[in-house]
mmCIF file of C-alpha atoms in Angstrom:
data_model
loop_
_atom_site.group_PDB
_atom_site.id
_atom_site.type_symbol
_atom_site.label_atom_id
_atom_site.label_comp_id
_atom_site.label_asym_id
_atom_site.label_seq_id
_atom_site.Cartn_x
_atom_site.Cartn_y
_atom_site.Cartn_z
ATOM 1 C CA MET Z 88 97.753 85.212 108.556
ATOM 2 C CA ALA Z 89 96.146 88.270 110.111
ATOM 3 C CA LYS Z 90 92.640 87.878 108.711
ATOM 4 C CA GLY Z 91 90.224 86.712 111.378
ATOM 5 C CA TRP Z 92 93.138 86.088 113.714
ATOM 6 C CA LEU Z 93 92.096 88.204 116.692
ATOM 7 C CA ARG Z 94 88.826 88.151 118.609
ATOM 8 C CA PRO Z 95 87.604 89.833 121.827
ATOM 9 C CA LEU Z 96 88.014 87.690 124.945
ATOM 10 C CA PRO Z 97 88.091 88.384 128.675
ATOM 11 C CA ALA Z 98 91.241 90.159 129.765
ATOM 12 C CA LEU Z 99 94.276 88.214 130.957
ATOM 13 C CA ALA Z 100 96.650 89.309 133.681
ATOM 14 C CA LEU Z 101 99.016 92.115 132.684
ATOM 15 C CA LEU Z 102 102.592 90.927 132.193
ATOM 16 C CA THR Z 103 105.468 93.375 131.921
ATOM 17 C CA ALA Z 104 107.989 90.849 130.585
ATOM 18 C CA CYS Z 105 106.421 88.025 128.633
ATOM 19 C CA PRO Z 106 108.058 84.601 128.857
ATOM 20 C CA GLY Z 107 107.802 81.937 126.193
ATOM 21 C CA THR Z 108 106.526 79.539 128.841
ATOM 22 C CA PHE Z 109 105.977 79.790 132.566
ATOM 23 C CA VAL Z 110 108.802 77.345 133.392
ATOM 24 C CA ALA Z 111 112.287 78.560 134.275
ATOM 25 C CA PRO Z 112 114.916 77.670 131.645
ATOM 26 C CA PRO Z 113 117.147 74.694 132.580
ATOM 27 C CA SER Z 114 120.372 76.556 131.805
ATOM 28 C CA ARG Z 115 121.612 80.041 131.064
ATOM 29 C CA LEU Z 116 120.934 81.222 127.560
ATOM 30 C CA ALA Z 117 122.642 83.821 125.398
ATOM 31 C CA LEU Z 118 121.637 85.933 122.434
ATOM 32 C CA VAL Z 119 124.149 85.433 119.641
ATOM 33 C CA ALA Z 120 122.353 87.170 116.744
ATOM 34 C CA PRO Z 121 121.401 89.561 115.181
ATOM 35 C CA GLN Z 122 124.969 90.681 114.843
ATOM 36 C CA PRO Z 123 126.374 92.664 116.398
ATOM 37 C CA PHE Z 124 124.275 92.245 119.541
ATOM 38 C CA SER Z 125 126.817 93.926 121.794
ATOM 39 C CA ALA Z 126 124.720 97.044 121.155
ATOM 40 C CA ALA Z 127 121.088 97.699 120.294
ATOM 41 C CA VAL Z 128 119.905 96.858 116.790
ATOM 42 C CA VAL Z 129 118.114 99.903 115.369
ATOM 43 C CA ASP Z 130 116.323 100.210 112.037
ATOM 44 C CA GLY Z 131 114.316 102.969 110.374
ATOM 45 C CA PHE Z 132 112.505 103.881 107.166
ATOM 46 C CA PRO Z 133 115.301 104.190 104.563
ATOM 47 C CA ASP Z 134 115.251 105.998 101.255
ATOM 48 C CA GLY Z 135 117.760 106.867 98.547
ATOM 49 C CA ARG Z 136 119.170 105.469 95.321
ATOM 50 C CA PRO Z 137 121.439 102.527 94.470
ATOM 51 C CA THR Z 138 124.927 103.471 93.296
ATOM 52 C CA ASP Z 139 125.544 100.274 91.337
ATOM 53 C CA PRO Z 140 124.198 100.676 87.772
ATOM 54 C CA VAL Z 141 122.944 97.081 87.452
ATOM 55 C CA SER Z 142 121.063 97.223 90.746
ATOM 56 C CA ALA Z 143 119.748 100.673 89.820
ATOM 57 C CA ALA Z 144 118.378 99.373 86.515
ATOM 58 C CA VAL Z 145 116.536 96.527 88.259
ATOM 59 C CA PHE Z 146 115.266 98.902 90.950
ATOM 60 C CA ASP Z 147 113.877 101.276 88.325
ATOM 61 C CA GLN Z 148 112.294 98.393 86.417
ATOM 62 C CA ILE Z 149 110.619 97.130 89.604
ATOM 63 C CA ASN Z 150 108.988 100.514 90.091
ATOM 64 C CA ARG Z 151 107.938 100.738 86.443
ATOM 65 C CA ASP Z 152 106.294 97.344 86.797
ATOM 66 C CA ARG Z 153 104.565 98.407 89.991
ATOM 67 C CA ALA Z 154 103.366 101.631 88.387
ATOM 68 C CA SER Z 155 101.913 99.662 85.475
ATOM 69 C CA ALA Z 156 99.967 97.596 88.020
ATOM 70 C CA GLY Z 157 98.689 100.723 89.782
ATOM 71 C CA LEU Z 158 100.922 100.215 92.833
ATOM 72 C CA SER Z 159 103.022 102.645 94.831
ATOM 73 C CA PRO Z 160 106.784 102.602 94.228
ATOM 74 C CA VAL Z 161 109.120 100.909 96.668
ATOM 75 C CA ARG Z 162 112.008 102.794 98.261
ATOM 76 C CA TRP Z 163 115.637 101.681 98.238
ATOM 77 C CA ASP Z 164 116.761 99.514 101.179
ATOM 78 C CA GLU Z 165 120.551 99.672 101.399
ATOM 79 C CA LYS Z 166 120.844 97.088 104.204
ATOM 80 C CA ALA Z 167 118.855 94.597 102.144
ATOM 81 C CA ALA Z 168 120.937 95.395 99.056
ATOM 82 C CA SER Z 169 124.172 94.773 100.948
ATOM 83 C CA LEU Z 170 122.784 91.466 102.175
ATOM 84 C CA ALA Z 171 121.703 90.519 98.638
ATOM 85 C CA SER Z 172 125.182 91.207 97.256
ATOM 86 C CA ASP Z 173 126.899 89.137 99.953
ATOM 87 C CA TYR Z 174 124.327 86.373 99.639
ATOM 88 C CA THR Z 175 124.687 86.022 95.874
ATOM 89 C CA ARG Z 176 128.465 85.993 96.233
ATOM 90 C CA ALA Z 177 128.214 83.172 98.789
ATOM 91 C CA GLN Z 178 125.867 81.245 96.492
ATOM 92 C CA ILE Z 179 128.462 81.215 93.734
ATOM 93 C CA GLN Z 180 131.208 80.203 96.158
ATOM 94 C CA GLU Z 181 129.098 77.320 97.481
ATOM 95 C CA GLY Z 182 127.557 76.280 94.161
ATOM 96 C CA THR Z 183 124.041 76.869 95.488
ATOM 97 C CA PHE Z 184 120.937 78.674 94.306
ATOM 98 C CA GLY Z 185 117.525 79.462 95.773
ATOM 99 C CA HIS Z 186 116.798 80.763 99.256
ATOM 100 C CA PHE Z 187 119.315 78.959 101.480
ATOM 101 C CA LEU Z 188 123.048 78.555 101.904
ATOM 102 C CA LEU Z 189 124.819 75.505 103.301
ATOM 103 C CA ASP Z 190 124.425 76.878 106.847
ATOM 104 C CA GLY Z 191 120.637 76.383 106.643
ATOM 105 C CA VAL Z 192 119.764 79.866 107.945
ATOM 106 C CA PRO Z 193 116.341 80.945 106.563
ATOM 107 C CA PRO Z 194 116.060 84.199 104.576
ATOM 108 C CA TYR Z 195 114.140 86.169 107.229
ATOM 109 C CA ALA Z 196 116.775 85.344 109.864
ATOM 110 C CA ARG Z 197 119.542 86.262 107.432
ATOM 111 C CA LEU Z 198 117.869 89.621 106.828
ATOM 112 C CA SER Z 199 117.514 90.555 110.490
ATOM 113 C CA ARG Z 200 121.097 89.462 111.206
ATOM 114 C CA ARG Z 201 122.040 92.328 108.918
ATOM 115 C CA GLY Z 202 120.028 94.688 111.153
ATOM 116 C CA ASP Z 203 117.174 94.983 108.633
ATOM 117 C CA LEU Z 204 113.922 94.646 110.612
ATOM 118 C CA GLY Z 205 111.419 94.862 107.761
ATOM 119 C CA MET Z 206 109.041 92.004 106.948
ATOM 120 C CA GLY Z 207 110.958 90.287 104.173
ATOM 121 C CA THR Z 208 110.217 88.498 100.900
ATOM 122 C CA GLU Z 209 113.105 87.241 98.797
ATOM 123 C CA ASN Z 210 113.346 86.684 95.036
ATOM 124 C CA SER Z 211 116.346 84.730 93.801
ATOM 125 C CA ALA Z 212 117.520 83.903 90.277
ATOM 126 C CA ALA Z 213 120.528 82.012 88.905
ATOM 127 C CA TYR Z 214 122.281 81.490 85.573
ATOM 128 C CA ILE Z 215 124.868 78.720 85.167
ATOM 129 C CA PHE Z 216 126.516 78.778 81.742
ATOM 130 C CA PHE Z 217 128.324 76.079 79.818
ATOM 131 C CA GLY Z 218 131.957 76.870 79.256
ATOM 132 C CA ASP Z 219 134.356 78.677 81.552
ATOM 133 C CA TYR Z 220 132.828 82.126 81.857
ATOM 134 C CA VAL Z 221 129.694 84.238 81.379
ATOM 135 C CA ASP Z 222 129.715 85.954 77.992
ATOM 136 C CA VAL Z 223 126.544 88.021 78.549
ATOM 137 C CA PRO Z 224 126.649 91.496 80.196
ATOM 138 C CA PRO Z 225 125.415 91.453 83.822
ATOM 139 C CA LEU Z 226 122.901 94.225 83.101
ATOM 140 C CA LYS Z 227 121.147 92.042 80.523
ATOM 141 C CA LEU Z 228 121.239 88.992 82.813
ATOM 142 C CA ALA Z 229 119.801 90.980 85.718
ATOM 143 C CA LEU Z 230 116.961 92.467 83.698
ATOM 144 C CA ASP Z 231 116.242 89.127 81.996
ATOM 145 C CA SER Z 232 116.119 87.468 85.423
ATOM 146 C CA HIS Z 233 113.688 90.063 86.701
ATOM 147 C CA ARG Z 234 111.547 89.838 83.565
ATOM 148 C CA GLY Z 235 111.384 86.062 83.894
ATOM 149 C CA MET Z 236 110.124 86.377 87.457
ATOM 150 C CA LEU Z 237 107.526 88.968 86.476
ATOM 151 C CA ASP Z 238 106.283 86.766 83.612
ATOM 152 C CA GLU Z 239 105.377 83.881 85.925
ATOM 153 C CA ALA Z 240 101.791 82.620 85.732
ATOM 154 C CA PRO Z 241 99.545 81.584 88.643
ATOM 155 C CA PRO Z 242 99.635 79.487 90.692
ATOM 156 C CA ASN Z 243 103.431 79.236 90.373
ATOM 157 C CA ASP Z 244 104.027 82.981 90.487
ATOM 158 C CA GLY Z 245 105.616 83.616 93.879
ATOM 159 C CA HIS Z 246 108.331 85.882 92.448
ATOM 160 C CA ARG Z 247 105.778 87.920 90.509
ATOM 161 C CA ARG Z 248 103.594 88.333 93.598
ATOM 162 C CA ALA Z 249 106.608 89.584 95.566
ATOM 163 C CA ILE Z 250 107.353 92.233 92.925
ATOM 164 C CA LEU Z 251 103.717 93.366 92.818
ATOM 165 C CA ASP Z 252 102.975 93.034 96.524
ATOM 166 C CA PRO Z 253 100.966 96.123 97.603
ATOM 167 C CA ALA Z 254 102.369 95.747 101.134
ATOM 168 C CA ALA Z 255 106.016 96.106 100.054
ATOM 169 C CA THR Z 256 107.547 99.463 100.923
ATOM 170 C CA HIS Z 257 111.235 98.839 100.144
ATOM 171 C CA VAL Z 258 113.588 96.664 98.114
ATOM 172 C CA GLY Z 259 117.304 95.982 97.977
ATOM 173 C CA VAL Z 260 118.864 94.400 94.883
ATOM 174 C CA GLY Z 261 122.200 92.618 94.741
ATOM 175 C CA TRP Z 262 124.010 90.449 92.207
ATOM 176 C CA SER Z 263 127.260 88.573 91.676
ATOM 177 C CA GLN Z 264 129.077 87.108 88.695
ATOM 178 C CA SER Z 265 132.087 84.813 88.674
ATOM 179 C CA GLY Z 266 133.326 82.216 86.223
ATOM 180 C CA ARG Z 267 130.257 80.748 84.524
ATOM 181 C CA ASN Z 268 127.848 81.785 87.277
ATOM 182 C CA PHE Z 269 125.483 84.718 87.725
ATOM 183 C CA ARG Z 270 123.158 85.263 90.693
ATOM 184 C CA LEU Z 271 120.547 87.946 91.424
ATOM 185 C CA ALA Z 272 118.563 88.584 94.601
ATOM 186 C CA GLU Z 273 115.703 91.015 95.216
ATOM 187 C CA GLU Z 274 115.019 91.534 98.925
ATOM 188 C CA PHE Z 275 111.608 93.146 99.382
ATOM 189 C CA THR Z 276 110.666 94.482 102.813
ATOM 190 C CA ALA Z 277 107.476 95.864 104.311
ATOM 191 C CA ARG Z 278 107.917 98.588 106.919
ATOM 192 C CA LEU Z 279 105.069 100.171 108.857
ATOM 193 C CA PHE Z 280 107.359 101.705 111.459
ATOM 194 C CA ASP Z 281 109.256 104.961 111.612
ATOM 195 C CA TRP Z 282 111.914 103.375 113.815
ATOM 196 C CA LEU Z 283 112.406 100.109 115.699
ATOM 197 C CA LYS Z 284 114.971 99.163 118.339
ATOM 198 C CA VAL Z 285 115.792 95.692 119.721
ATOM 199 C CA ASP Z 286 118.116 95.409 122.725
ATOM 200 C CA ARG Z 287 119.001 93.152 125.651
ATOM 201 C CA PHE Z 288 117.755 93.802 129.130
ATOM 202 C CA GLY Z 289 118.173 92.401 132.625
ATOM 203 C CA PRO Z 290 120.724 89.940 134.002
ATOM 204 C CA ASP Z 291 119.646 87.059 131.724
ATOM 205 C CA GLY Z 292 121.381 87.078 128.359
ATOM 206 C CA SER Z 293 118.237 85.885 126.565
ATOM 207 C CA ALA Z 294 115.883 88.737 127.518
ATOM 208 C CA ILE Z 295 115.058 91.407 124.949
ATOM 209 C CA THR Z 296 113.362 94.770 125.051
ATOM 210 C CA VAL Z 297 111.713 96.230 121.959
ATOM 211 C CA LYS Z 298 110.719 99.837 121.373
ATOM 212 C CA GLY Z 299 109.450 101.588 118.289
ATOM 213 C CA ARG Z 300 107.126 104.053 116.643
ATOM 214 C CA ALA Z 301 104.591 103.188 113.961
ATOM 215 C CA LEU Z 302 104.236 105.285 110.822
ATOM 216 C CA SER Z 303 101.962 108.288 111.085
ATOM 217 C CA GLY Z 304 98.355 107.185 111.435
ATOM 218 C CA MET Z 305 99.306 103.595 112.295
ATOM 219 C CA GLN Z 306 99.412 101.776 115.632
ATOM 220 C CA ILE Z 307 100.745 98.457 116.907
ATOM 221 C CA ALA Z 308 98.062 95.742 116.777
ATOM 222 C CA PHE Z 309 99.851 92.608 118.003
ATOM 223 C CA VAL Z 310 103.089 90.643 117.759
ATOM 224 C CA SER Z 311 103.328 86.969 116.771
ATOM 225 C CA VAL Z 312 106.107 84.849 118.271
ATOM 226 C CA ALA Z 313 107.485 81.693 116.643
ATOM 227 C CA ARG Z 314 110.292 79.312 117.566
ATOM 228 C CA GLN Z 315 112.372 76.936 115.447
ATOM 229 C CA ASP Z 316 115.306 74.722 116.264
ATOM 230 C CA LEU Z 317 118.689 76.261 115.582
ATOM 231 C CA PRO Z 318 119.640 75.696 111.938
ATOM 232 C CA SER Z 319 121.944 72.863 111.030
ATOM 233 C CA GLY Z 320 124.071 72.485 107.944
ATOM 234 C CA LEU Z 321 122.485 71.375 104.687
ATOM 235 C CA SER Z 322 123.926 69.469 101.761
ATOM 236 C CA ARG Z 323 124.254 71.248 98.434
ATOM 237 C CA GLU Z 324 121.634 68.907 96.996
ATOM 238 C CA ALA Z 325 119.183 69.760 99.795
ATOM 239 C CA VAL Z 326 119.729 73.502 99.335
ATOM 240 C CA ASN Z 327 119.263 73.402 95.580
ATOM 241 C CA SER Z 328 116.088 71.345 95.832
ATOM 242 C CA ARG Z 329 114.332 73.919 98.046
ATOM 243 C CA HIS Z 330 112.399 76.302 95.838
ATOM 244 C CA THR Z 331 110.210 78.024 98.450
ATOM 245 C CA TYR Z 332 110.270 79.086 102.081
ATOM 246 C CA SER Z 333 107.843 80.602 104.578
ATOM 247 C CA TYR Z 334 107.855 82.287 107.942
ATOM 248 C CA PRO Z 335 107.362 79.818 110.829
ATOM 249 C CA ASN Z 336 103.942 79.265 112.394
ATOM 250 C CA PRO Z 337 103.459 81.363 115.560
ATOM 251 C CA LEU Z 338 103.176 79.894 119.048
ATOM 252 C CA TYR Z 339 102.169 83.005 120.967
ATOM 253 C CA ALA Z 340 100.597 86.379 120.380
ATOM 254 C CA LEU Z 341 101.610 89.479 122.295
ATOM 255 C CA VAL Z 342 98.725 91.951 122.464
ATOM 256 C CA PRO Z 343 98.336 95.426 123.949
ATOM 257 C CA ALA Z 344 97.278 95.589 127.570
ATOM 258 C CA GLY Z 345 93.589 96.379 127.873
ATOM 259 C CA SER Z 346 92.857 95.641 124.209
ATOM 260 C CA GLY Z 347 90.381 92.839 124.935
ATOM 261 C CA LEU Z 348 91.889 90.769 122.127
ATOM 262 C CA ARG Z 349 93.257 87.266 122.039
ATOM 263 C CA ALA Z 350 94.684 85.250 119.163
ATOM 264 C CA GLY Z 351 92.484 82.309 118.295
ATOM 265 C CA GLY Z 352 94.169 79.004 119.101
ATOM 266 C CA LEU Z 353 97.267 80.667 120.591
ATOM 267 C CA ILE Z 354 98.362 81.706 124.033
ATOM 268 C CA SER Z 355 97.930 85.488 124.138
ATOM 269 C CA LEU Z 356 100.037 87.563 126.508
ATOM 270 C CA ARG Z 357 99.168 91.152 127.317
ATOM 271 C CA CYS Z 358 102.596 92.685 127.392
ATOM 272 C CA VAL Z 359 102.641 95.214 124.535
ATOM 273 C CA THR Z 360 102.490 98.762 125.858
ATOM 274 C CA PRO Z 361 101.128 101.272 123.337
ATOM 275 C CA SER Z 362 101.872 104.935 123.916
ATOM 276 C CA VAL Z 363 101.192 108.300 122.310
ATOM 277 C CA ARG Z 364 101.875 109.092 118.642
ATOM 278 C CA GLY Z 365 102.270 105.483 117.611
ATOM 279 C CA ARG Z 366 104.968 104.584 120.108
ATOM 280 C CA PHE Z 367 105.027 101.115 121.655
ATOM 281 C CA SER Z 368 107.247 98.788 123.656
ATOM 282 C CA PHE Z 369 107.403 95.244 124.996
ATOM 283 C CA ASP Z 370 109.850 92.975 126.793
ATOM 284 C CA TYR Z 371 110.247 89.250 126.223
ATOM 285 C CA ILE Z 372 112.210 86.660 128.199
ATOM 286 C CA ILE Z 373 113.252 83.795 125.929
ATOM 287 C CA ASP Z 374 113.432 80.549 127.850
ATOM 288 C CA GLU Z 375 114.603 77.986 125.271
ATOM 289 C CA PRO Z 376 117.355 77.796 122.641
ATOM 290 C CA GLY Z 377 116.313 78.291 119.033
ATOM 291 C CA LEU Z 378 115.519 80.812 116.343
ATOM 292 C CA TRP Z 379 112.817 83.100 117.741
ATOM 293 C CA THR Z 380 110.970 85.126 115.123
ATOM 294 C CA PHE Z 381 108.806 88.108 116.054
ATOM 295 C CA VAL Z 382 106.423 89.588 113.462
ATOM 296 C CA LEU Z 383 104.867 92.958 114.323
ATOM 297 C CA TYR Z 384 101.393 93.721 112.970
ATOM 298 C CA PHE Z 385 100.049 97.243 112.602
ATOM 299 C CA ASP Z 386 96.678 98.729 111.773
ATOM 300 C CA ARG Z 387 95.102 102.075 111.074
ATOM 301 C CA LYS Z 388 92.052 103.323 112.900
ATOM 302 C CA GLY Z 389 88.986 102.159 111.000
ATOM 303 C CA GLU Z 390 90.779 99.258 109.274
ATOM 304 C CA SER Z 391 89.406 95.765 109.901
ATOM 305 C CA GLN Z 392 92.643 93.864 109.294
ATOM 306 C CA ALA Z 393 96.118 94.245 110.758
ATOM 307 C CA ARG Z 394 99.117 94.012 108.427
ATOM 308 C CA PRO Z 395 102.647 92.708 109.065
ATOM 309 C CA GLY Z 396 105.049 95.628 109.002
ATOM 310 C CA ALA Z 397 108.185 94.521 110.859
ATOM 311 C CA SER Z 398 110.029 91.307 111.686
ATOM 312 C CA PHE Z 399 113.156 90.217 113.474
ATOM 313 C CA THR Z 400 114.716 86.885 114.410
ATOM 314 C CA VAL Z 401 116.969 86.355 117.417
ATOM 315 C CA TRP Z 402 119.315 83.401 117.665
ATOM 316 C CA VAL Z 403 119.428 82.007 121.211
ATOM 317 C CA ASP Z 404 121.823 79.263 122.311
ATOM 318 C CA GLU Z 405 122.990 77.801 125.599
ATOM 319 C CA GLU Z 406 125.563 80.074 127.087
ATOM 320 C CA LYS Z 407 129.199 79.152 126.590
ATOM 321 C CA GLY Z 408 131.687 80.504 129.094
ATOM 322 C CA PRO Z 409 131.102 83.696 131.117
ATOM 323 C CA SER Z 410 127.668 85.280 131.391
ATOM 324 C CA VAL Z 411 126.693 87.647 128.600
ATOM 325 C CA PRO Z 412 126.562 91.224 129.928
ATOM 326 C CA SER Z 413 123.249 93.023 129.661
#
């Protein structure tokens, strides 16, 4: 998405709080996710080791596979792993498989609801056995599931490309087994930030402020903004027939003030404020209900192409009851 996306254009007026449109919202809006949004959502650059032996075996195999392909290892993402465990458990309870549950929430929104602000890519695998129970050890099922994804051949090799994505910096692995069902999820994330904070601001419950610091040597390039309708429930048949997903197409681009850049074909708003040592900030006033997804792109001095290195989705609905405190 980033290649050829930005080009120099005459400067626009500086905006300190970028709105989605220039029309006042018809009713008060409220942020209801990520959860909990009673306090700021803060994420960093995690590291460590999984404690679950099955997840640890898959994690180690992922890094062996990446090493064989000449790629850097990924670090352990505990938030993503916790999400993967809960997600696979819900899949078994609902009788679903793939990338959605019956609530229709897309994977990237599910990830940021957990407070994980990395740019996500999800791998999902399922075994449904005949009989009343699974008679194969979960370690074997997990490794077989991973091996099956790695053995995919182009062009139908989305799982393999996620495992061997050079941009991935982290992964969380989770699994569940119950009755005759086994599920595995690998949640890859790309992080080009040292820390990132999303919070409310102002009297309107749908305004957000974002602050962060890029990894050493990196800087914020731009932020894409996309909107979708709020998710509605899906039937089990609809969920199980969806084999792929993608991030939504952006409507706006937020660019640094004074950068002389504008996103081709999109409204570009100069409201990102870069600072020293990779720090940056921007405010955004959301003026319509929906799922609003922000993808942050970063670059290194001398690089010709910006890379996605953070993402978060906020769920905005019409306010019910008293105003949401800022």
